[in-house]
Coordinates of C-alpha atoms in Angstrom, one line a residue:
M1 CA -47.2 -41.8 246.2
C2 CA -50.9 -41.3 246.9
G3 CA -52.8 -43.3 249.4
I4 CA -55.9 -45.5 249.2
V5 CA -58.3 -46.7 251.9
G6 CA -61.6 -48.4 251.6
A7 CA -64.0 -50.1 254.0
I8 CA -67.2 -52.2 254.0
G9 CA -68.9 -52.9 257.3
K10 CA -72.0 -52.8 259.5
K11 CA -71.4 -49.3 260.9
N12 CA -70.5 -45.9 259.4
V13 CA -67.2 -46.2 257.6
V14 CA -66.5 -42.5 257.2
P15 CA -64.4 -42.2 260.4
V16 CA -62.3 -45.2 259.2
L17 CA -61.8 -43.5 255.8
V18 CA -60.8 -40.2 257.3
D19 CA -58.6 -41.7 259.9
G20 CA -56.9 -43.9 257.3
L21 CA -56.3 -40.9 255.0
K22 CA -54.8 -38.9 257.8
R23 CA -52.3 -41.7 258.4
L24 CA -51.6 -41.9 254.6
E25 CA -51.2 -38.2 254.1
Y26 CA -47.5 -38.5 254.1
R27 CA -47.9 -40.4 250.8
G28 CA -49.5 -37.4 249.1
Y29 CA -51.2 -34.2 250.3
D30 CA -52.2 -32.2 247.2
S31 CA -55.9 -33.1 247.6
S32 CA -58.1 -35.8 249.1
G33 CA -61.6 -37.2 248.8
I34 CA -64.0 -39.9 249.8
A35 CA -67.0 -41.6 248.0
V36 CA -69.6 -43.3 250.2
L37 CA -72.7 -45.2 249.3
V38 CA -75.6 -43.4 250.8
D39 CA -79.3 -44.5 250.2
G40 CA -78.5 -45.9 246.8
S41 CA -76.4 -43.1 245.6
I42 CA -72.7 -42.2 245.7
H43 CA -72.0 -39.2 248.0
R44 CA -68.6 -37.8 247.0
V45 CA -66.6 -35.1 248.9
R46 CA -63.3 -33.8 247.5
R47 CA -61.1 -30.9 248.5
V48 CA -57.7 -29.4 247.5
G49 CA -55.2 -29.3 250.3
R50 CA -54.9 -31.4 253.4
V51 CA -57.2 -34.2 254.6
A52 CA -58.5 -31.9 257.3
E53 CA -60.1 -29.7 254.7
M54 CA -62.0 -32.6 253.2
E55 CA -62.9 -33.9 256.7
H56 CA -64.5 -30.6 257.6
A57 CA -66.5 -30.7 254.4
A58 CA -67.7 -34.3 255.0
Q59 CA -68.7 -33.3 258.5
A60 CA -70.6 -30.3 257.2
E61 CA -72.4 -32.5 254.7
N62 CA -73.1 -35.1 257.4
V63 CA -71.8 -38.0 255.2
S64 CA -72.5 -41.5 256.5
G65 CA -72.5 -44.9 255.0
L66 CA -71.5 -48.6 255.3
L67 CA -69.4 -48.8 252.1
G68 CA -66.8 -46.3 250.9
I69 CA -63.4 -45.5 249.4
G70 CA -61.0 -42.7 250.0
H71 CA -57.8 -41.2 248.5
T72 CA -55.1 -38.7 249.2
R73 CA -53.3 -37.5 246.1
W74 CA -49.8 -36.6 244.9
A75 CA -50.4 -35.0 241.5
T76 CA -49.1 -36.7 238.4
H77 CA -51.6 -36.3 235.5
G78 CA -53.3 -32.9 235.9
G79 CA -52.8 -30.1 238.3
V80 CA -53.8 -29.7 241.9
T81 CA -57.5 -29.0 241.4
E82 CA -60.7 -30.4 242.8
P83 CA -61.8 -31.9 239.5
N84 CA -58.6 -33.8 239.4
A85 CA -59.0 -35.1 243.0
H86 CA -60.1 -38.7 243.6
P87 CA -62.5 -40.5 243.8
H88 CA -63.5 -40.3 240.1
V89 CA -66.9 -41.3 239.0
S90 CA -68.6 -42.4 235.8
G91 CA -72.3 -41.7 235.2
D92 CA -73.0 -41.4 239.0
L93 CA -72.8 -45.2 238.9
I94 CA -69.2 -46.1 239.5
A95 CA -66.6 -44.5 241.8
V96 CA -62.8 -45.3 241.6
V97 CA -59.7 -44.4 243.5
H98 CA -56.3 -45.2 242.0
N99 CA -52.6 -45.2 242.7
G100 CA -50.1 -45.5 239.8
I101 CA -49.9 -44.4 236.2
I102 CA -51.9 -45.7 233.3
E103 CA -49.6 -45.5 230.3
N104 CA -52.2 -46.0 227.6
H105 CA -54.7 -43.5 229.0
D106 CA -54.5 -41.3 226.0
A107 CA -55.6 -44.0 223.6
K108 CA -58.3 -45.2 226.0
R109 CA -59.5 -41.7 226.5
A110 CA -60.0 -41.2 222.8
E111 CA -61.8 -44.6 222.5
L112 CA -64.1 -43.7 225.4
K113 CA -64.9 -40.3 224.1
A114 CA -65.9 -41.8 220.8
L115 CA -68.4 -43.9 222.7
G116 CA -69.9 -40.8 224.2
Y117 CA -68.1 -40.6 227.6
A118 CA -67.4 -37.1 228.8
F119 CA -64.3 -36.4 230.8
T120 CA -64.2 -33.8 233.6
S121 CA -60.6 -34.2 234.8
Q122 CA -57.1 -34.3 233.3
T123 CA -56.3 -37.5 235.1
D124 CA -55.5 -41.0 233.8
T125 CA -57.7 -42.4 236.6
E126 CA -61.0 -41.2 235.0
V127 CA -60.3 -43.6 232.2
I128 CA -60.6 -46.5 234.7
A129 CA -63.9 -45.3 236.0
H130 CA -65.4 -45.1 232.5
L131 CA -63.9 -48.5 231.4
V132 CA -65.5 -50.2 234.4
H133 CA -68.8 -48.3 233.7
R134 CA -68.8 -49.5 230.1
H135 CA -68.4 -53.1 231.1
Y136 CA -70.8 -52.8 234.0
Q137 CA -73.5 -51.6 231.7
Q138 CA -73.5 -55.0 230.1
D139 CA -74.3 -57.3 233.0
H140 CA -74.1 -55.3 236.2
D141 CA -71.5 -57.6 237.6
L142 CA -69.0 -55.3 239.3
F143 CA -66.3 -57.9 239.9
A144 CA -66.3 -59.1 236.3
S145 CA -66.4 -55.5 235.1
V146 CA -63.2 -54.7 237.0
Q147 CA -61.6 -57.9 235.8
R148 CA -62.3 -57.0 232.2
A149 CA -61.3 -53.3 232.6
V150 CA -57.9 -54.0 234.1
K151 CA -57.0 -56.2 231.2
E152 CA -57.2 -53.2 229.0
L153 CA -54.8 -51.1 231.2
E154 CA -51.1 -50.7 230.6
G155 CA -49.0 -49.4 233.4
A156 CA -49.2 -49.6 237.2
Y157 CA -52.3 -49.4 239.3
A158 CA -53.9 -50.2 242.7
I159 CA -57.6 -49.5 242.5
A160 CA -60.7 -49.7 244.7
V161 CA -64.1 -49.6 243.0
I162 CA -67.7 -49.3 244.2
A163 CA -71.0 -49.1 242.4
K164 CA -74.1 -47.2 243.6
D165 CA -76.5 -50.2 243.0
N166 CA -74.2 -52.7 244.7
P167 CA -74.1 -51.8 248.4
D168 CA -72.6 -55.1 249.5
L169 CA -69.4 -55.3 247.4
L170 CA -66.0 -53.5 247.2
V171 CA -63.7 -54.6 244.4
V172 CA -60.0 -54.0 244.4
A173 CA -57.1 -54.8 242.0
R174 CA -53.4 -54.2 241.8
M175 CA -50.5 -54.3 239.3
G176 CA -47.2 -52.7 240.1
C177 CA -48.5 -50.7 243.1
P178 CA -48.9 -52.0 246.6
L179 CA -52.4 -52.9 248.0
L180 CA -53.4 -54.9 251.0
V181 CA -56.6 -56.2 252.5
G182 CA -57.4 -55.8 256.2
V183 CA -59.6 -58.5 257.6
G184 CA -62.0 -57.8 260.4
E185 CA -65.2 -59.2 262.0
G186 CA -68.2 -58.3 260.0
E187 CA -66.1 -55.6 258.2
N188 CA -63.2 -55.6 255.8
F189 CA -60.8 -53.0 254.5
V190 CA -58.4 -52.1 251.8
A191 CA -55.4 -49.8 251.9
S192 CA -52.1 -49.0 250.2
D193 CA -50.3 -49.1 253.6
V194 CA -51.1 -51.0 256.8
S195 CA -51.0 -47.8 258.8
A196 CA -54.4 -46.8 257.3
V197 CA -56.2 -49.8 258.8
I198 CA -54.1 -50.7 261.9
S199 CA -56.6 -49.0 264.2
S200 CA -59.3 -51.3 262.9
T201 CA -57.5 -54.6 262.4
R202 CA -54.0 -56.1 262.6
R203 CA -54.9 -59.0 260.3
V204 CA -53.8 -58.2 256.7
M205 CA -53.1 -60.0 253.5
Y206 CA -50.9 -58.6 250.7
L207 CA -52.3 -58.8 247.2
E208 CA -49.9 -60.1 244.5
E209 CA -49.4 -58.8 241.0
G210 CA -52.5 -59.0 238.9
D211 CA -54.8 -60.0 241.8
V212 CA -58.5 -58.8 241.8
A213 CA -60.4 -59.2 245.0
R214 CA -64.0 -59.1 246.3
L215 CA -64.6 -57.7 249.7
T216 CA -67.9 -58.1 251.4
R217 CA -68.8 -57.6 255.1
D218 CA -68.4 -61.3 255.7
G219 CA -65.3 -62.3 253.7
V220 CA -62.6 -61.7 251.1
S221 CA -62.1 -63.7 247.9
V222 CA -59.0 -63.2 245.8
F223 CA -58.4 -64.2 242.2
D224 CA -55.2 -64.1 240.3
T225 CA -54.5 -62.6 236.9
S226 CA -55.9 -65.7 235.1
G227 CA -59.2 -65.4 237.1
A228 CA -58.5 -68.4 239.2
P229 CA -59.3 -68.3 243.0
V230 CA -56.2 -68.1 245.1
E231 CA -55.3 -68.0 248.8
R232 CA -53.1 -65.2 250.1
A233 CA -51.3 -65.6 253.4
M234 CA -52.7 -63.9 256.4
H235 CA -50.2 -61.8 258.5
L236 CA -50.5 -60.2 261.9
S237 CA -49.0 -56.7 261.5
D238 CA -46.4 -55.7 264.0
V239 CA -46.9 -52.0 263.3
S240 CA -47.9 -50.2 266.5
L241 CA -50.2 -47.3 266.8
A242 CA -47.7 -45.5 269.0
S243 CA -45.2 -45.5 266.2
L244 CA -47.7 -43.6 264.0
E245 CA -48.3 -40.9 266.6
L246 CA -46.2 -37.7 267.3
G247 CA -46.1 -38.1 271.0
P248 CA -44.2 -35.2 272.6
Y249 CA -42.6 -34.1 269.3
K250 CA -43.6 -31.2 267.0
H251 CA -42.9 -33.1 263.8
F252 CA -42.4 -36.7 262.7
M253 CA -39.0 -35.8 261.3
Q254 CA -37.9 -34.6 264.8
K255 CA -39.3 -37.7 266.4
E256 CA -37.6 -40.0 263.9
I257 CA -34.2 -38.2 264.2
H258 CA -34.3 -38.8 267.9
E259 CA -35.5 -42.4 267.6
Q260 CA -32.3 -43.4 265.8
P261 CA -30.4 -44.7 268.8
R262 CA -33.3 -47.1 269.5
A263 CA -33.8 -48.0 265.8
L264 CA -30.1 -48.7 265.4
S265 CA -30.1 -50.8 268.6
D266 CA -33.0 -52.9 267.4
T267 CA -31.4 -53.4 264.0
I268 CA -28.0 -54.3 265.5
E269 CA -29.3 -56.6 268.2
Q270 CA -29.6 -59.6 266.0
I271 CA -26.1 -59.1 264.7
L272 CA -24.6 -58.9 268.1
D273 CA -26.4 -62.1 269.1
H274 CA -25.2 -64.2 266.1
G275 CA -22.2 -62.5 264.5
F276 CA -21.8 -61.7 260.8
K277 CA -23.4 -64.8 259.3
P278 CA -25.6 -65.4 256.2
A279 CA -28.4 -66.5 258.6
L280 CA -28.9 -62.8 259.4
F281 CA -30.5 -62.5 255.9
D282 CA -33.9 -64.0 255.3
G283 CA -33.8 -66.7 252.6
D284 CA -31.0 -69.1 251.6
A285 CA -28.3 -66.4 251.9
A286 CA -25.5 -69.0 252.2
S287 CA -26.0 -70.2 248.7
V288 CA -26.8 -66.8 247.3
F289 CA -23.6 -65.3 248.7
A290 CA -21.4 -68.3 247.8
G291 CA -19.2 -67.5 244.8
V292 CA -20.3 -63.8 244.5
K293 CA -17.7 -62.0 242.4
S294 CA -19.1 -58.5 242.3
V295 CA -21.9 -56.4 243.8
Q296 CA -24.3 -54.1 242.1
I297 CA -26.3 -51.8 244.3
I298 CA -29.5 -50.2 242.9
A299 CA -31.5 -47.6 244.7
C300 CA -33.1 -44.1 244.6
G301 CA -32.7 -40.9 246.6
T302 CA -31.4 -41.3 250.1
S303 CA -31.1 -45.1 249.6
F304 CA -28.8 -44.4 246.7
Y305 CA -26.5 -42.4 249.1
A306 CA -26.6 -45.3 251.6
G307 CA -25.4 -47.6 248.7
S308 CA -22.7 -45.1 247.9
V309 CA -21.3 -45.3 251.4
A310 CA -21.5 -49.1 251.2
R311 CA -19.4 -49.2 248.0
Y312 CA -16.4 -48.0 250.1
W313 CA -17.1 -50.6 252.8
I314 CA -17.6 -53.5 250.4
E315 CA -14.6 -52.9 248.2
S316 CA -12.4 -52.3 251.3
L317 CA -13.6 -55.3 253.4
T318 CA -14.3 -57.9 250.7
G319 CA -12.0 -57.0 247.8
L320 CA -15.0 -57.4 245.5
P321 CA -15.8 -54.7 242.9
C322 CA -19.0 -52.8 243.7
A323 CA -21.0 -50.5 241.5
V324 CA -23.8 -48.2 242.7
E325 CA -26.5 -46.9 240.4
I326 CA -29.7 -44.9 240.5
A327 CA -32.5 -47.3 239.7
S328 CA -34.2 -45.2 237.1
E329 CA -31.0 -45.1 235.1
Y330 CA -30.0 -48.7 235.5
R331 CA -33.3 -50.0 234.2
Y332 CA -33.0 -48.1 230.9
R333 CA -29.4 -48.9 229.9
D334 CA -27.8 -52.0 228.4
A335 CA -26.3 -53.4 231.6
V336 CA -23.5 -55.9 231.5
A337 CA -24.9 -58.9 233.4
S338 CA -23.2 -61.7 235.3
P339 CA -24.7 -64.7 237.2
D340 CA -22.0 -64.1 239.8
N341 CA -23.2 -60.6 240.4
L342 CA -25.0 -59.9 243.7
I343 CA -27.9 -57.4 243.0
V344 CA -28.7 -55.4 246.1
T345 CA -31.8 -53.2 246.0
I346 CA -32.5 -50.7 248.8
S347 CA -35.9 -49.1 249.7
Q348 CA -37.4 -47.9 252.9
S349 CA -40.9 -48.7 251.8
G350 CA -40.2 -51.7 249.6
E351 CA -42.5 -50.1 247.1
T352 CA -40.3 -47.7 245.1
L353 CA -41.4 -48.4 241.5
D354 CA -38.1 -47.5 239.8
T355 CA -36.2 -49.9 242.1
M356 CA -38.8 -52.6 241.6
E357 CA -38.5 -52.3 237.9
A358 CA -34.7 -52.2 238.0
L359 CA -34.8 -55.5 240.0
K360 CA -37.1 -57.0 237.4
Y361 CA -34.7 -55.9 234.7
A362 CA -31.7 -57.4 236.5
K363 CA -33.5 -60.7 237.0
S364 CA -34.5 -60.7 233.3
L365 CA -30.7 -60.6 232.5
G366 CA -30.3 -63.9 234.4
Q367 CA -29.0 -62.3 237.6
S368 CA -30.8 -64.4 240.3
R369 CA -28.6 -63.5 243.3
T370 CA -30.8 -60.8 244.7
L371 CA -30.9 -59.1 248.1
S372 CA -33.2 -56.4 249.2
I373 CA -32.7 -54.1 252.2
C374 CA -36.0 -52.9 253.4
N375 CA -37.9 -51.5 256.4
V376 CA -41.3 -52.9 255.7
R377 CA -42.1 -56.6 256.0
E378 CA -43.9 -58.3 253.2
S379 CA -43.6 -55.3 250.9
A380 CA -43.1 -55.8 247.2
L381 CA -39.4 -55.6 246.9
P382 CA -38.5 -58.2 249.6
R383 CA -41.1 -60.6 248.0
S384 CA -39.3 -60.3 244.7
S385 CA -35.8 -60.9 246.1
A386 CA -34.1 -64.2 247.0
V387 CA -32.6 -62.8 250.2
V388 CA -33.8 -60.0 252.5
F389 CA -32.3 -57.9 255.4
Y390 CA -35.1 -56.2 257.3
T391 CA -34.0 -53.0 259.1
K392 CA -35.9 -52.3 262.3
A393 CA -36.3 -48.6 262.0
G394 CA -40.1 -48.7 262.8
A395 CA -42.6 -46.7 260.9
E396 CA -41.1 -43.6 259.2
I397 CA -43.7 -40.9 258.4
G398 CA -41.6 -37.8 257.6
V399 CA -41.0 -37.5 253.9
A400 CA -37.3 -36.8 254.5
S401 CA -35.8 -40.1 255.5
T402 CA -33.7 -40.2 258.6
K403 CA -33.7 -43.4 260.7
A404 CA -34.4 -45.5 257.6
F405 CA -31.1 -44.2 256.2
T406 CA -28.9 -44.9 259.2
T407 CA -30.4 -48.4 259.7
Q408 CA -29.8 -49.1 256.0
L409 CA -26.2 -48.2 256.5
V410 CA -26.0 -50.8 259.4
A411 CA -27.5 -53.4 257.1
L412 CA -25.0 -52.6 254.3
F413 CA -22.1 -52.7 256.7
T414 CA -23.4 -56.1 257.9
L415 CA -23.4 -57.3 254.3
A416 CA -19.9 -56.1 253.7
V417 CA -18.5 -57.8 256.8
T418 CA -20.5 -61.0 256.1
L419 CA -19.1 -61.2 252.5
G420 CA -15.7 -60.5 253.8
R421 CA -15.9 -63.3 256.3
L422 CA -17.2 -65.7 253.6
N423 CA -14.3 -65.0 251.3
G424 CA -11.7 -65.1 254.1
R425 CA -10.7 -61.4 254.0
I426 CA -11.9 -60.7 257.6
S427 CA -10.3 -62.5 260.6
D428 CA -12.0 -63.6 263.8
D429 CA -10.3 -60.7 265.6
A430 CA -11.5 -58.2 263.0
E431 CA -15.1 -59.5 263.3
I432 CA -14.9 -59.0 267.1
E433 CA -13.7 -55.4 266.5
Y434 CA -16.6 -54.7 264.1
L435 CA -19.1 -56.2 266.5
D436 CA -17.7 -53.9 269.2
A437 CA -18.0 -50.9 266.9
L438 CA -21.7 -51.7 266.3
R439 CA -22.3 -52.2 270.0
H440 CA -21.1 -48.7 270.7
L441 CA -22.8 -47.0 267.7
P442 CA -26.1 -46.1 269.4
G443 CA -24.3 -44.4 272.2
S444 CA -22.2 -42.4 269.7
V445 CA -25.3 -41.4 267.8
Q446 CA -26.9 -40.2 271.1
H447 CA -23.9 -38.1 271.7
A448 CA -24.3 -36.5 268.3
L449 CA -27.9 -35.8 269.0
N450 CA -26.7 -33.9 272.1
L451 CA -25.2 -31.3 269.7
E452 CA -28.6 -30.1 268.8
P453 CA -28.5 -26.7 270.6
Q454 CA -25.2 -25.8 268.8
I455 CA -26.6 -26.9 265.5
K456 CA -29.7 -24.8 266.0
V457 CA -27.6 -21.7 266.3
W458 CA -26.1 -22.5 262.9
A459 CA -29.5 -23.2 261.5
D460 CA -30.7 -19.7 262.3
R461 CA -27.9 -18.3 260.1
F462 CA -28.6 -20.8 257.3
A463 CA -32.3 -19.8 257.2
E464 CA -31.3 -16.5 255.6
K465 CA -29.3 -18.1 252.8
H466 CA -30.4 -19.1 249.3
H467 CA -27.6 -21.6 248.5
A468 CA -25.2 -23.9 250.4
L469 CA -22.3 -26.1 249.5
F470 CA -21.5 -29.4 251.3
L471 CA -18.0 -31.0 251.1
G472 CA -16.7 -34.4 252.1
R473 CA -14.0 -36.9 251.1
G474 CA -13.9 -40.6 250.7
V475 CA -16.7 -42.6 252.5
H476 CA -18.0 -39.3 253.9
Y477 CA -18.7 -37.7 250.5
P478 CA -22.1 -39.5 250.3
I479 CA -22.9 -38.0 253.7
A480 CA -22.3 -34.6 252.2
L481 CA -24.7 -35.6 249.4
E482 CA -27.2 -36.7 252.0
G483 CA -26.8 -33.4 253.9
A484 CA -27.4 -31.3 250.8
L485 CA -30.5 -33.4 249.9
K486 CA -32.0 -33.0 253.3
L487 CA -31.5 -29.2 253.1
K488 CA -33.1 -29.1 249.7
E489 CA -36.0 -31.3 250.6
I490 CA -37.4 -29.5 253.6
T491 CA -35.9 -25.9 253.5
Y492 CA -36.0 -25.3 249.7
I493 CA -32.5 -23.8 249.9
H494 CA -30.5 -24.8 246.9
A495 CA -27.7 -27.0 248.0
E496 CA -25.0 -29.1 246.3
A497 CA -22.4 -31.5 247.5
Y498 CA -19.0 -32.2 246.0
P499 CA -16.0 -34.3 246.9
A500 CA -13.8 -31.7 248.6
G501 CA -10.9 -32.4 246.2
E502 CA -13.2 -31.3 243.3
L503 CA -13.5 -27.7 244.5
K504 CA -10.8 -26.4 242.3
H505 CA -12.3 -28.1 239.3
G506 CA -15.4 -25.8 239.2
P507 CA -17.4 -25.4 242.4
L508 CA -14.9 -22.9 243.8
A509 CA -16.3 -20.4 241.4
L510 CA -19.5 -20.3 243.5
V511 CA -17.8 -19.5 246.8
D512 CA -18.3 -16.1 248.3
E513 CA -19.5 -14.6 251.6
D514 CA -23.1 -15.5 250.8
M515 CA -22.4 -19.2 250.2
P516 CA -22.1 -21.2 253.4
V517 CA -19.8 -24.2 253.0
V518 CA -20.5 -27.2 255.2
V519 CA -17.6 -29.6 255.7
I520 CA -17.7 -33.2 256.9
A521 CA -14.3 -33.5 258.5
P522 CA -13.8 -36.6 260.6
H523 CA -10.4 -37.5 262.1
D524 CA -9.4 -40.0 259.4
A525 CA -6.7 -40.5 256.8
L526 CA -8.0 -37.8 254.6
L527 CA -8.3 -35.1 257.3
E528 CA -5.2 -33.1 256.2
K529 CA -6.5 -33.2 252.6
V530 CA -9.8 -31.8 253.8
K531 CA -8.0 -29.0 255.7
S532 CA -6.2 -28.0 252.5
N533 CA -9.6 -27.8 250.7
M534 CA -10.9 -25.7 253.5
Q535 CA -8.1 -23.2 253.0
E536 CA -9.2 -22.9 249.3
V537 CA -12.6 -21.7 250.6
S538 CA -11.3 -19.4 253.2
A539 CA -9.0 -17.7 250.7
R540 CA -12.0 -16.8 248.6
G541 CA -13.9 -15.2 251.5
G542 CA -16.2 -18.3 252.0
E543 CA -17.7 -19.1 255.4
L544 CA -17.0 -22.6 256.7
F545 CA -19.2 -24.7 258.9
V546 CA -17.2 -27.7 260.0
F547 CA -18.5 -30.9 261.6
A548 CA -15.3 -32.4 263.1
D549 CA -14.6 -35.2 265.5
L550 CA -13.8 -34.4 269.1
D551 CA -10.2 -35.4 268.6
S552 CA -9.7 -33.4 265.4
N553 CA -7.3 -30.5 265.7
F554 CA -9.6 -27.6 264.6
T555 CA -9.6 -24.1 265.9
E556 CA -12.4 -21.7 265.3
S557 CA -11.5 -18.4 263.7
E558 CA -13.1 -15.7 261.6
G559 CA -15.2 -17.4 259.0
V560 CA -14.6 -20.9 260.4
H561 CA -17.2 -22.4 262.7
V562 CA -16.6 -25.8 264.3
I563 CA -18.9 -28.3 266.0
R564 CA -17.2 -31.4 267.3
T565 CA -19.1 -34.7 267.1
P566 CA -18.0 -37.5 269.4
R567 CA -14.5 -38.9 269.0
N568 CA -13.9 -40.7 265.7
V569 CA -15.7 -44.1 265.7
G570 CA -13.6 -45.5 262.9
I571 CA -15.3 -47.4 260.1
L572 CA -18.9 -46.4 261.2
S573 CA -18.1 -42.7 261.3
P574 CA -20.4 -42.0 258.3
I575 CA -23.4 -43.0 260.4
V576 CA -22.5 -40.7 263.3
H577 CA -21.8 -37.8 260.9
T578 CA -25.3 -38.2 259.4
I579 CA -26.9 -36.9 262.5
P580 CA -25.6 -33.3 262.5
V581 CA -26.6 -32.8 258.8
Q582 CA -30.1 -34.1 259.6
L583 CA -30.4 -31.7 262.5
L584 CA -29.1 -28.8 260.5
A585 CA -31.8 -29.3 257.8
Y586 CA -34.5 -29.8 260.4
H587 CA -33.8 -26.6 262.4
T588 CA -33.2 -24.5 259.3
A589 CA -36.6 -25.6 258.0
L590 CA -38.1 -24.6 261.4
A591 CA -36.5 -21.2 261.2
R592 CA -37.7 -20.7 257.6
G593 CA -41.3 -21.8 258.5
T594 CA -41.6 -24.6 255.9
D595 CA -43.6 -27.7 256.3
V596 CA -41.1 -30.1 257.7
D597 CA -43.0 -33.4 257.4
K598 CA -44.7 -32.6 254.1
P599 CA -42.4 -30.6 251.9
R600 CA -43.9 -29.1 248.7
N601 CA -44.0 -31.3 245.6
L602 CA -42.8 -34.4 247.4
A603 CA -44.3 -37.5 248.9
K604 CA -43.0 -40.5 250.9
S605 CA -43.4 -43.6 248.8
V606 CA -42.5 -43.1 245.2
T607 CA -44.7 -45.7 243.4
V608 CA -44.7 -43.9 240.1
E609 CA -42.0 -43.4 237.5

């Protein structure tokens, strides 16, 4: 959450800062601001609301300079007000932008107040500005001041710092939050996401935990947590500008829903070329997977639901026990560890702090068999894992995850079949069958997308509702959970999901004519059970909205509405049935007039606890 961009160059950096913040706005959009060095002073512009508000103010004030930092905020400490917006300054001498949370900020605030520092915000970030200022007063060495200041901080941070009397230096540091350096010709950049600098340079280096770096116009120097100079690898980013633009679509979520056939094809391609082999996973997967006796999946939000689907696949195809847990819960309990346990972490961004910390905890227990499933190369989670499977969803900007989720499911299915092959549970013929299922998956997803006009009709009815219930059974229950989450995230309609068999154990009390009930009802072994559960709803006057397969025997009637997805695709059915619930949430949000891509109170990359 929150976005950082900074630049030092030989021409005006304000357009770079503003463009970068616009591309980072999906990470936080409560407020934004820039601080630019202008004629020996720091010119700061901050506004509550979207980056466009701040941009207009900067244009009105004719801000221009060769060194600057910017930030777009998702509020943690302190409300959404201009005094709480970044950048924060100290004594008109130091300006700081910060992602993360400083856990000892109360103690440091009291210490700094005793030294005479006045605080104008409720944020933890202002502590950093004053700490740097205090050290800078001693010797006017900005780099050394930042090094000393960060040693006093407890928690997670990515920061960029400038000083008004040091026009040739930008200092940055990270611990627990992502930060990268973009390298140009006669100019250099810093950002929390490559999308912020991709229009200026494709050459990036990712800072490691504890790094502090000096950026001048002519070069970048990186120092590790001990203060020793280090070299960080240079990467050529494969993110395209086209993937960061809307094109003909109204919203990024709409674009990303419709990109799923291509994203799935790109992710599946390598599997079709090589079969289900450990070589599909970056790292020494053969040794990591050898002798695995159980699987522990750790994730948050939508990624947790992907893991919940995978549990059914893994236990069915491999015979191995599989547990799925929310990362923020796993990291704070006394987990039972085993060296033969495969720890699987899932994150679209590779930055999710709770998942990162859960991985650290698992490794501290001696569990070294670690696999991350991620959509962003060189992000923090893959770098901390022994083995990686990179999905090929492309950039995902909409806060509500869509194509990242379905490509995660492909990755997890690949893991399940690969482990099943290794332990002899899956034959050559079965592997061919599963490869064929993957080959046809993008086409089936496209067919599901063709249901959009029918789903839009339902959405217009849902827009008038205040609550909704989603039902599924077996491997499709997590898809019901995902459908309820999507509806909550972008329409603000209260939605819950239950295993359909649990209706009579409580949720049935909620059912009346004002509670629409969405049912995921594929033509599988549990179909007749689901039909019985639907009768329980109908008997109480509930209105059913059923997503059924083309070959399911469903008849529309009073209070029972049916949309038929393509014929049942077997084991990959959860992926196909994800598409209709995404479209239902999207079109309901449109009908309600909510902000689809930037829902209230949420942000894309959750890099705080």
